[in-house]
CSV table of C-alpha atoms in Angstrom, one decimal:
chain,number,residue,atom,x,y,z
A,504,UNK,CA,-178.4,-101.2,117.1
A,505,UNK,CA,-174.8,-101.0,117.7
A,506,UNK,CA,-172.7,-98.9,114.8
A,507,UNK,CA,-168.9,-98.6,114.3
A,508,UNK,CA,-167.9,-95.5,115.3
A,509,UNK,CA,-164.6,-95.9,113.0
A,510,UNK,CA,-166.8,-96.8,109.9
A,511,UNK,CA,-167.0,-94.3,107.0
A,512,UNK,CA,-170.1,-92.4,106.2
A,513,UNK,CA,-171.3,-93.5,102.5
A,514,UNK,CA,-169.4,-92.0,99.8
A,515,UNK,CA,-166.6,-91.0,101.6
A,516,UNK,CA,-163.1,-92.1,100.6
A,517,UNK,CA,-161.2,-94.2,102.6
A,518,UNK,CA,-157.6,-93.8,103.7
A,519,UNK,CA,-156.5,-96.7,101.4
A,520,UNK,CA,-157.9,-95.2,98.6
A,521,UNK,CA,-156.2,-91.9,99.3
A,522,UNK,CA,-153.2,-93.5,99.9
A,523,UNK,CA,-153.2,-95.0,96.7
A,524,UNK,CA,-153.6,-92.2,94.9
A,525,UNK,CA,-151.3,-89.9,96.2
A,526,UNK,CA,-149.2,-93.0,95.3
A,527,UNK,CA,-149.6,-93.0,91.5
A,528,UNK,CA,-150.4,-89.0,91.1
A,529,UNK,CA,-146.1,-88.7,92.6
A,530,UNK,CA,-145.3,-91.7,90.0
A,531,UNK,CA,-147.2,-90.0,87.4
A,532,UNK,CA,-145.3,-86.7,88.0
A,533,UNK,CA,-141.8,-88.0,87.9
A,534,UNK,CA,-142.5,-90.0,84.9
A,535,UNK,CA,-143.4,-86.7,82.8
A,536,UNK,CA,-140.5,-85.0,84.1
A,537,UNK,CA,-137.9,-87.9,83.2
A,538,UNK,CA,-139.5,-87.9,79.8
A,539,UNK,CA,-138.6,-84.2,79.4
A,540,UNK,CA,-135.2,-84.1,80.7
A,541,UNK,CA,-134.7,-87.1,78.4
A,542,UNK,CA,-136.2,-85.3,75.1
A,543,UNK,CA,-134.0,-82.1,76.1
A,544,UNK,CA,-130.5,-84.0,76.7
A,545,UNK,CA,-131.3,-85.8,73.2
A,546,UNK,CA,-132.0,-82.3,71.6
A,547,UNK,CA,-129.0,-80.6,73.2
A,548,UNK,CA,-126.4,-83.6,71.9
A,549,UNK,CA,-128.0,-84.2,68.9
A,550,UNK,CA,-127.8,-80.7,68.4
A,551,UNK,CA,-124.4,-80.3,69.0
A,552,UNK,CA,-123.4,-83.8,66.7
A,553,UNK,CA,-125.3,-82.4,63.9
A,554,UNK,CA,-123.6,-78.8,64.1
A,555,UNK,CA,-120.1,-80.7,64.4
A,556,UNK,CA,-121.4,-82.9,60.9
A,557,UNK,CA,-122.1,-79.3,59.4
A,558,UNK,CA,-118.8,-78.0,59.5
A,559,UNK,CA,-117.7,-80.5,56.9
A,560,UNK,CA,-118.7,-78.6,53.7
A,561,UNK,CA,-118.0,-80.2,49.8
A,562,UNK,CA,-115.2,-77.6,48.3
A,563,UNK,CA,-116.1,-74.3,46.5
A,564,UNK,CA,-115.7,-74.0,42.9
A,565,UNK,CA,-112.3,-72.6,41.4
A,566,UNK,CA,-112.3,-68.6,40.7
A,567,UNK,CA,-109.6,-66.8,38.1
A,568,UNK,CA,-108.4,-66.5,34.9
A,569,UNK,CA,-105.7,-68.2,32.7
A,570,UNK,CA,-103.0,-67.3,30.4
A,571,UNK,CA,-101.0,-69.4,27.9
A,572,UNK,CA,-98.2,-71.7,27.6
A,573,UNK,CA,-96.8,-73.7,25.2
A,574,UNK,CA,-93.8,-76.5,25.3
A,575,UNK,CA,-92.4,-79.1,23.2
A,576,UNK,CA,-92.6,-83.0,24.2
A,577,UNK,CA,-90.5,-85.6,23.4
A,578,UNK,CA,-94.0,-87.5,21.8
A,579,UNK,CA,-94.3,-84.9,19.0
A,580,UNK,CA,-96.6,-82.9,21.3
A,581,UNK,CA,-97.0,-79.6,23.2
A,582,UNK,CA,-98.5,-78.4,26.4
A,583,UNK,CA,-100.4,-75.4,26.6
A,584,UNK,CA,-101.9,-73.0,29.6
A,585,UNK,CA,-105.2,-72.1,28.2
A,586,UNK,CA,-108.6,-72.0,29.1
A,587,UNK,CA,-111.0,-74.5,30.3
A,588,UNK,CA,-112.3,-77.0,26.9
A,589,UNK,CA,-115.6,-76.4,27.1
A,590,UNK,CA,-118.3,-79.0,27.0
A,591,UNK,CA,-116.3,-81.0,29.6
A,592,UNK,CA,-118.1,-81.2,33.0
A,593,UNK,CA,-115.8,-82.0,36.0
A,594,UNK,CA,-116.8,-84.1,38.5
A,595,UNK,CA,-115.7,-83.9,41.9
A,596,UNK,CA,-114.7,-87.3,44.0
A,597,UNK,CA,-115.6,-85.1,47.0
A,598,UNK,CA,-118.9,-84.1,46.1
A,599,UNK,CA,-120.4,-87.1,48.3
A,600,UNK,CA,-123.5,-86.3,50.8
A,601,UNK,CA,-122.5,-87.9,54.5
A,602,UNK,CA,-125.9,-90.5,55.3
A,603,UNK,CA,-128.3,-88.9,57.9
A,604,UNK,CA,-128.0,-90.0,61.5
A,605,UNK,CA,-131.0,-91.4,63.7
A,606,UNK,CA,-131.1,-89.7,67.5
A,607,UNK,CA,-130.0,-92.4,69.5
A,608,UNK,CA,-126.9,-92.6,67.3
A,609,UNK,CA,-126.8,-89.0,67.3
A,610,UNK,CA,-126.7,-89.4,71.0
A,611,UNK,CA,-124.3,-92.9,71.4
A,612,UNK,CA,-121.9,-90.6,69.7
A,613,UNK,CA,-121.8,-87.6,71.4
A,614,UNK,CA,-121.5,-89.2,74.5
A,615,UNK,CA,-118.7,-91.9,73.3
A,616,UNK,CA,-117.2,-88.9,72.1
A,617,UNK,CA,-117.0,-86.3,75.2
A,618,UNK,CA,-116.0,-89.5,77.0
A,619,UNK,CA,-112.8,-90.1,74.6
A,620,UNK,CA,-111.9,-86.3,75.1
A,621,UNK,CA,-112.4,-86.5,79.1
A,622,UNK,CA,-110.0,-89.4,78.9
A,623,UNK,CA,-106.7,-89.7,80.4
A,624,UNK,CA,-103.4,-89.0,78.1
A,625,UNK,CA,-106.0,-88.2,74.8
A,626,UNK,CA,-104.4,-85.1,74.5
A,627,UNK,CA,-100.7,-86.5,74.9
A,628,UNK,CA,-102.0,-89.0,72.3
A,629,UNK,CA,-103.1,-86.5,69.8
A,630,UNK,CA,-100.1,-84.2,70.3
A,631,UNK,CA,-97.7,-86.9,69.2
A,632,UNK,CA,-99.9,-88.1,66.2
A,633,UNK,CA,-100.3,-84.5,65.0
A,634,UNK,CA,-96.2,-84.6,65.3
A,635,UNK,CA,-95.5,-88.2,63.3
A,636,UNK,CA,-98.3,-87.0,60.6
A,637,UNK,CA,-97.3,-83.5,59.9
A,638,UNK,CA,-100.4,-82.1,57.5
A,639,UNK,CA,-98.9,-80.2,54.4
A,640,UNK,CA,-102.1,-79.7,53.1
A,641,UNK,CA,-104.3,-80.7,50.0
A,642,UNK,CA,-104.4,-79.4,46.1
A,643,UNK,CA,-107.5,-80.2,43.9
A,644,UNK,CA,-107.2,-80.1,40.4
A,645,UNK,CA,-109.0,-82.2,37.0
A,646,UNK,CA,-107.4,-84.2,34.5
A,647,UNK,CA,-109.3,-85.3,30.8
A,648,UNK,CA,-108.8,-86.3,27.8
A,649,UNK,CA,-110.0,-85.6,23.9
A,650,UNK,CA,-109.6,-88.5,21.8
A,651,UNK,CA,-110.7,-86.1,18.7
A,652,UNK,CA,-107.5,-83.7,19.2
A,653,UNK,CA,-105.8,-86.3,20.6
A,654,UNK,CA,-104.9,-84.0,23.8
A,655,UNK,CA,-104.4,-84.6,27.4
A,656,UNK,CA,-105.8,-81.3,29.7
A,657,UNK,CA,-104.8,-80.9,33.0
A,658,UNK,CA,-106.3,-78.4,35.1
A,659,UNK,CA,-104.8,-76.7,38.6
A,660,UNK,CA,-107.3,-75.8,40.3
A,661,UNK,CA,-106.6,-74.7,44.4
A,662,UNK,CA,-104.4,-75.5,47.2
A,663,UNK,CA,-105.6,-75.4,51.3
A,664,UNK,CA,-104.1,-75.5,54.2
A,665,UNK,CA,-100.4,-75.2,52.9
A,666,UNK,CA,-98.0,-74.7,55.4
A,667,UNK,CA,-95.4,-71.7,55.7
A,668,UNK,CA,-92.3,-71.8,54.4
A,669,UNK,CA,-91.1,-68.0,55.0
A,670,UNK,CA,-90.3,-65.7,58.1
A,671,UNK,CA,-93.5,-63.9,57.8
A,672,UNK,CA,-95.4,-67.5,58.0
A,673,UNK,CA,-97.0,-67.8,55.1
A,674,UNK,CA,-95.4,-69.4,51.8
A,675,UNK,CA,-95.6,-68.2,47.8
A,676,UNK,CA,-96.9,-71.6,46.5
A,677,UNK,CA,-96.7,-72.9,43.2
A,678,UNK,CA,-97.7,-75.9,41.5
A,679,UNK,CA,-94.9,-77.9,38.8
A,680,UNK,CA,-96.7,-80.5,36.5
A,681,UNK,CA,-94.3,-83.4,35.2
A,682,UNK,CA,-95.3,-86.0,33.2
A,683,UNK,CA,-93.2,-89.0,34.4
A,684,UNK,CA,-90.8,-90.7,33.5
A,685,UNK,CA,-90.1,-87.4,31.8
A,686,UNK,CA,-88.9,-85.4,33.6
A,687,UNK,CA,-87.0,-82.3,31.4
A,688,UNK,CA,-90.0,-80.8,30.1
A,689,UNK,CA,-92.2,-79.2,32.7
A,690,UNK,CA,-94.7,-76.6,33.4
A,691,UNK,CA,-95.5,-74.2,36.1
A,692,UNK,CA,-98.3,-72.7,37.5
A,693,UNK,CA,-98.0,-68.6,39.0
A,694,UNK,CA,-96.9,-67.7,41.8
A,695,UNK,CA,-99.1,-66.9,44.6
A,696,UNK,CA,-97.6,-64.1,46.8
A,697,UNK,CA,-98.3,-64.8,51.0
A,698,UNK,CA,-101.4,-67.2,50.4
A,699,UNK,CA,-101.8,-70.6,52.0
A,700,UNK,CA,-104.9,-71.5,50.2
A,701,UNK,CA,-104.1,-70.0,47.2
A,702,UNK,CA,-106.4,-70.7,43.5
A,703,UNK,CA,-104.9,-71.0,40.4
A,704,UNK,CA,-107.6,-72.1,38.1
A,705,UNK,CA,-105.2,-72.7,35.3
A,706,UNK,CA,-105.6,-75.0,32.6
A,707,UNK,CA,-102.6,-76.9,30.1
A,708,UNK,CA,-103.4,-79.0,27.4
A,709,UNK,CA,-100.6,-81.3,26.4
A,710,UNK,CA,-101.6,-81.6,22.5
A,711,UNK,CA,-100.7,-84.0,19.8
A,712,UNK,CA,-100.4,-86.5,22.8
A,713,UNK,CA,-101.3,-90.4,21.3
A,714,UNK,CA,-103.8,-91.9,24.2
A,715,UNK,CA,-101.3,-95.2,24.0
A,716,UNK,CA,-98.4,-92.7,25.0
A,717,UNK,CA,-100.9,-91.0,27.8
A,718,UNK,CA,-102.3,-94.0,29.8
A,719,UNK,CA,-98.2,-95.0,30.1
A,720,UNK,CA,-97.7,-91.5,31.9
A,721,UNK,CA,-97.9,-90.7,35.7
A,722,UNK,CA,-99.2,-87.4,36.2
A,723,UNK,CA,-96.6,-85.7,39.2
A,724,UNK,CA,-97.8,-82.4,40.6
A,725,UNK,CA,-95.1,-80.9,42.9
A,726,UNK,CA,-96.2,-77.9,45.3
A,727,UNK,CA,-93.1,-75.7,45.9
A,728,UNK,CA,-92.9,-72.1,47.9
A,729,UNK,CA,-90.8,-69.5,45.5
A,730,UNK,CA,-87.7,-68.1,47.4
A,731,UNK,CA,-86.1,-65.3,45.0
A,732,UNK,CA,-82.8,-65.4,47.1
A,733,UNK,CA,-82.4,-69.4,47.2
A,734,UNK,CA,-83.7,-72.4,46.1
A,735,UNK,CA,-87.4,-73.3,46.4
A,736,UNK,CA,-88.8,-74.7,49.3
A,737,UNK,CA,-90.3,-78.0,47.9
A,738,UNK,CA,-93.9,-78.5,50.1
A,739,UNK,CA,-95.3,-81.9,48.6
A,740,UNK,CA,-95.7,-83.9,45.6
A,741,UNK,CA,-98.9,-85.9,44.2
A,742,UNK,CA,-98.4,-88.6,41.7
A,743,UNK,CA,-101.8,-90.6,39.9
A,744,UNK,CA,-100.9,-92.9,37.3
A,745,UNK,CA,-103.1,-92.0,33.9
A,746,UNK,CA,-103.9,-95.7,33.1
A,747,UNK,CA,-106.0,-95.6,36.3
A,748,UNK,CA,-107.8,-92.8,35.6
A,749,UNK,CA,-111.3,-92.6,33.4
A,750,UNK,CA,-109.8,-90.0,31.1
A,751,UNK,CA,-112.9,-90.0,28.8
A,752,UNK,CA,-114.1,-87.1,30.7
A,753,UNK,CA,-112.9,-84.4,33.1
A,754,UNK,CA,-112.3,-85.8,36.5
A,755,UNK,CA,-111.5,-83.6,39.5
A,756,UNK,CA,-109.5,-85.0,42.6
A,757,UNK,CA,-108.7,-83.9,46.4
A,758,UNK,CA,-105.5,-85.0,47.1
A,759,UNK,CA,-103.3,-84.7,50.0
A,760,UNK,CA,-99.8,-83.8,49.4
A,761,UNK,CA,-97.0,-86.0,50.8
A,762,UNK,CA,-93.7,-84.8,51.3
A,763,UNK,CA,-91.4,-84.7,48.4
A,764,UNK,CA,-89.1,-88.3,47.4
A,765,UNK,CA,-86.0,-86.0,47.3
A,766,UNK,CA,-86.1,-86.5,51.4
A,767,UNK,CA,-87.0,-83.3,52.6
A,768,UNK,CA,-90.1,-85.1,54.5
A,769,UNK,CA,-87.9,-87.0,56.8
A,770,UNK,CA,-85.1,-84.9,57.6
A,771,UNK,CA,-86.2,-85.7,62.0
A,772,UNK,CA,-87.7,-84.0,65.1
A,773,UNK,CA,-86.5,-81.3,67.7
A,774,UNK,CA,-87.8,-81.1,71.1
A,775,UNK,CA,-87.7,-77.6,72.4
A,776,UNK,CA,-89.9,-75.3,75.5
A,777,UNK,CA,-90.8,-71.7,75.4
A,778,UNK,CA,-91.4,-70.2,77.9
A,779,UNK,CA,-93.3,-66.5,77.9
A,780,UNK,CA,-92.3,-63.8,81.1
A,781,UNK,CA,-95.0,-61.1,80.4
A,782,UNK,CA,-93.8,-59.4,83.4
A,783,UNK,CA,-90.0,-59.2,81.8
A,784,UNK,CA,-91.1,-59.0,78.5
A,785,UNK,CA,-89.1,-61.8,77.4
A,786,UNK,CA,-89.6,-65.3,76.4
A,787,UNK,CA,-87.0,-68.5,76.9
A,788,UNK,CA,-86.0,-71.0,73.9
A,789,UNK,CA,-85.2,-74.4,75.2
A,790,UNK,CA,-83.2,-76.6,72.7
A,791,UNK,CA,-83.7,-80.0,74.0
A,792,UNK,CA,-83.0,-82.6,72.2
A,793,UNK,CA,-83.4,-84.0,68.5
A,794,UNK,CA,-83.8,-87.3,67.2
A,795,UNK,CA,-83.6,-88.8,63.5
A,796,UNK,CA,-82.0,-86.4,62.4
A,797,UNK,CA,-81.0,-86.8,58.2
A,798,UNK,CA,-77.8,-87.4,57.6
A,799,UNK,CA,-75.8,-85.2,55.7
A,800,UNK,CA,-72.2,-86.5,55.4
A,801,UNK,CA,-70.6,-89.1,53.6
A,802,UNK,CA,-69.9,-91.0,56.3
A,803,UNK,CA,-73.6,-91.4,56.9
A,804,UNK,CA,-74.1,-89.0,60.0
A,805,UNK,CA,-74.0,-85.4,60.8
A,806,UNK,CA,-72.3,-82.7,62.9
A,807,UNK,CA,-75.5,-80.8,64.1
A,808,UNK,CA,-76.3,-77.7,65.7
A,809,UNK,CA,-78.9,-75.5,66.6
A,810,UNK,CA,-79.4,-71.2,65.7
A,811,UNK,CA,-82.3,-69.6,66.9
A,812,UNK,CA,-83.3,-66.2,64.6
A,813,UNK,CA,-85.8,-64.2,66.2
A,814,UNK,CA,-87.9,-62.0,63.8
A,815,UNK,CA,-89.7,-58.7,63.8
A,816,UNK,CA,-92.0,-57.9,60.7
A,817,UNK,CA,-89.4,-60.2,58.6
A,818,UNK,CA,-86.4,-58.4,60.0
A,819,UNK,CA,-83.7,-60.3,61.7
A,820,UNK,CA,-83.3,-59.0,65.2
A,821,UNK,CA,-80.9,-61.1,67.2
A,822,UNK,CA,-78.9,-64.7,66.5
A,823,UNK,CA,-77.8,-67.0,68.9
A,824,UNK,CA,-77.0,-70.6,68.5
A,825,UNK,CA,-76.1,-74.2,70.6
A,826,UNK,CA,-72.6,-75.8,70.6
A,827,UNK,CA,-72.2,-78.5,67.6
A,828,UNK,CA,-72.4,-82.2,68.8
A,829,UNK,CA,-70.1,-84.1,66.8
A,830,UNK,CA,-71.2,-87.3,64.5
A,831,UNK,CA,-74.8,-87.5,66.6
A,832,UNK,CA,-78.1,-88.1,64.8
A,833,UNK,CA,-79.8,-88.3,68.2
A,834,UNK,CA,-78.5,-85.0,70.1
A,835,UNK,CA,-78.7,-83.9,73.1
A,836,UNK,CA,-78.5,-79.7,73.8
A,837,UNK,CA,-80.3,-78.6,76.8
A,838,UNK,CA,-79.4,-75.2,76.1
A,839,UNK,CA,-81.2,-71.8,76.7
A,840,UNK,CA,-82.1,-68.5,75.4
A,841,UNK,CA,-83.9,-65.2,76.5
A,842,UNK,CA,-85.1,-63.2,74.1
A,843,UNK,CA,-86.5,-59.3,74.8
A,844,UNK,CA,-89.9,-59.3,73.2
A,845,UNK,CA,-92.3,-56.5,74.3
A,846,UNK,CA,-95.7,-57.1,74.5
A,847,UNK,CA,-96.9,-55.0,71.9
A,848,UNK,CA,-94.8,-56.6,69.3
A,849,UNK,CA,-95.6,-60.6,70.3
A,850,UNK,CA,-98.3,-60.6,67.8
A,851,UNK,CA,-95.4,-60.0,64.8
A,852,UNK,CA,-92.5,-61.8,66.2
A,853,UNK,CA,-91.8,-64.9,65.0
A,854,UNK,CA,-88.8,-67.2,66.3
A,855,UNK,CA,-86.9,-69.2,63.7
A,856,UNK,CA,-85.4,-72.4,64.2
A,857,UNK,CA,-82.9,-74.1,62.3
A,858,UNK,CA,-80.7,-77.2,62.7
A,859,UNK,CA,-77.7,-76.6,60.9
A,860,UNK,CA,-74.5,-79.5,59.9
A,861,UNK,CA,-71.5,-78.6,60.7
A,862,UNK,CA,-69.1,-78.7,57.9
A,863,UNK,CA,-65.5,-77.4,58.2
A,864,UNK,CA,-64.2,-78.0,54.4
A,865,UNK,CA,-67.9,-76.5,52.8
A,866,UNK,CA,-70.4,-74.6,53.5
A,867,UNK,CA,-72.4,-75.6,56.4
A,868,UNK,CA,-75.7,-77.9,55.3
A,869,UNK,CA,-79.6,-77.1,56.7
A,870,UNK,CA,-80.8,-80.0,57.9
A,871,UNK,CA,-84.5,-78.7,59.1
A,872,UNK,CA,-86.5,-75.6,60.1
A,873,UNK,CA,-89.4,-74.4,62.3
A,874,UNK,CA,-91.2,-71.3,62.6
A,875,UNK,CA,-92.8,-70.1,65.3
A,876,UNK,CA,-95.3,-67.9,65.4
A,877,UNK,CA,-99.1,-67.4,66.1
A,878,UNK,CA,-99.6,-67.5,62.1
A,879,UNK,CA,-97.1,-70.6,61.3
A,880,UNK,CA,-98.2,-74.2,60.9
A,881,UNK,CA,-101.1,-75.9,63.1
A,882,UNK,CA,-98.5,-77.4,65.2
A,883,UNK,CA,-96.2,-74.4,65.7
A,884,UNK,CA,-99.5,-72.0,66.0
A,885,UNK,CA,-100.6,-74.4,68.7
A,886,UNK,CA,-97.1,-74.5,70.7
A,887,UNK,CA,-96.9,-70.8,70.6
A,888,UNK,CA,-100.8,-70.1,72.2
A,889,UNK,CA,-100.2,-72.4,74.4
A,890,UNK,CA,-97.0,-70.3,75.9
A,891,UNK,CA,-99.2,-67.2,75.8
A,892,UNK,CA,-101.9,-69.6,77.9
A,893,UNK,CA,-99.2,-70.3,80.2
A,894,UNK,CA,-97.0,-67.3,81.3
A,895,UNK,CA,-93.8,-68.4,83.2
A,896,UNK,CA,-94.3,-72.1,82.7
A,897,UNK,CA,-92.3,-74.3,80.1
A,898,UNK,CA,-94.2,-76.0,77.4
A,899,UNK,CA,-92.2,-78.4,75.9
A,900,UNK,CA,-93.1,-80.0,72.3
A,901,UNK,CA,-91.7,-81.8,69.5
A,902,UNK,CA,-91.7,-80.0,65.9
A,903,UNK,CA,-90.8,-81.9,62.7
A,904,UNK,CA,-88.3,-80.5,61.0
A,905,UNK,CA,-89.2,-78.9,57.2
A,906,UNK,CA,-87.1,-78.1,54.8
């Protein structure tokens, strides 16, 4: 009998079969591994989306003691500091719990977002929206009513993110509490020396107050920095009208301040470089060009110019200034200035910029300032790391000007 010699012996495997194995044992293997990189890329973003939701955080509660006040309203009543009334429970509008997040949007977001910050010109983008929207921070405080004593409470409770007002680049805040369209009689909050997110916790009760007058009231709360040479720096106002406001209990806001109505929120924007030599020990101040300037003269323009005040520890070290462009809202300077800085004292140096109006029969009018400095505003602390980021390179920005 005649046998194949090619023909398998019983129970052997064939070469097909082999084939086919080898086939779905590889398939097999890459399929666990693309599950596992898949699992671990959704852990990693998901981790890092869920760490950038924990940083939001619901404000602490106020800390400090109160004294009292007393003053005498044109309604027969009288405002007084005093202590909390108790029995009243604030409650906060912030105190809200953000919804949780499934994975895949956990993941859809993370990657939409590192794709928006890889974009082109997001940066240039953000730069000039953090100039047109200049953040002068937030104050929280509580407003109530007691029908039985007939008297209104307001409570000031804390401040953050304040921007600086003085040389050293911080600001001594203070809150003024108006009830408008009165607005001789005021009250006042302390002073808080060099803080930016100072607490006040400080209660007044405007007593003797009918509810009809209150709910026709608009409560005006006007931050301002204390200067004990000149006139206060005003920072921002916040204005709620009480007949839009559940007064029957104590009801705590967040606000964010807007610059005050007397104009000192839109007095215009200066374009300037610095440039830092660490080598020379010296850093250039550009004066570029402004634009929208405020006017200051009758005639509806100004006279500007430009001085440039570098500090040391809130000394005044050295002055120099631009040339005055005559009846220009829009100038342009293009001039600059060295400045000796040794690297040892960068950390407390701050430059001061102010643009000045030109006025021959007065005394000469300040339009706007900026401060420089690693401890200034967000903007300005931004601009000045970035020169220490780049040493001998110009890095140009625009400032809005404060008052």
């Amino acid at each position: 009998m005649y046998r194949d010699p090619e023909a398998a012996s019983p129970g052997a495997p064939t070469r097909d079969v082999l084939l086919v194995s080898a086939i779905i044992t590889v398939s097999l293997s890459v399929t666990v591994v693309l599950c596992g990189l898949c699992h671990w890329c959704q852990r990693k973003l998901g981790k890092r989306y869920k760490n950038s939701l924990e940083t939001v955080g619901t404000p602490d509660s106020g800390r400090g003691r109160s004294e009292k006040k007393a003053i005498k309203l044109p309604a027969g009543g009288k405002a007084v500091n005093t202590a909390p009334v108790p029995g009243q429970t604030p409650h906060d509008e912030s105190d809200r719990r953000t919804e949780p997040r499934s994975s895949v949007s956990d993941l859809v977001n993370s990657l939409t977002s590192e794709m928006l910050m890889l974009s082109p010109g997001s940066e240039e983008d953000e730069a000039h929206e953090g100039c047109s929207r200049e953040n002068l921070g937030r104050i929280q405080f509580s407003v109530g009513y007691n029908f039985q004593e007939s008297t209104l409470t307001v409570k000031i409770m804390k401040a953050q993110e304040l921007p600086a007002k003085d040389f050293s680049g911080t600001s001594d805040p203070f809150v003024k509490i108006y009830l408008l369209p009165d607005k001789k009689h005021k009250l006042e909050t302390k002073v808080k020396r060099k803080n930016l997110n100072p607490h006040w916790n400080e209660t007044f009760l405007f007593e003797g107050f009918p509810y009809e007058k209150v709910v026709q009231r608009v409560l005006y709360l006007q931050v301002l920095d204390y200067d004990r040479f000149s006139r206060n720096d005003p920072i921002g106002e916040v204005s709620i009208p009480l007949n839009k406001v559940d007064l029957t209990q104590m009801q705590t806001f967040w606000k964010d301040l807007k610059p005050c109505s007397d104009g000192s929120g839109s007095r215009g924007e200066l374009l300037l470089s610095l440039c830092y030599n660490p080598s020379a020990n010296s850093i250039i101040v550009n004066i570029i060009k402004a634009r929208n300037l405020k006017a200051m003269d009758i005639g509806g323009t100004s006279d500007p110019y430009v001085k440039v005040w570098l500090m040391y520890k809130d000394k005044r070290v050295e002055k120099k200034k631009t040339v005055t462009m005559k009846r220009n809202l829009n100038p342009i300077f293009n001039e600059s200035f060295a400045f000796d800085i040794p690297t040892e004292k960068l950390r407390e140096t701050t430059i001061i910029i102010t643009v000045m109006d030109k006025d021959r029969l007065s005394r000469n009018d300040v339009i706007g300032k900026i401060y420089l400095s690693w401890k200034s505003g967000p903007g300005e602390v931004k601009h000045w790391k970035d020169m220490i980021a780049r040493p001998r390179q110009p890095v140009a920005q625009w400032h809005q000007l404060k008052a």
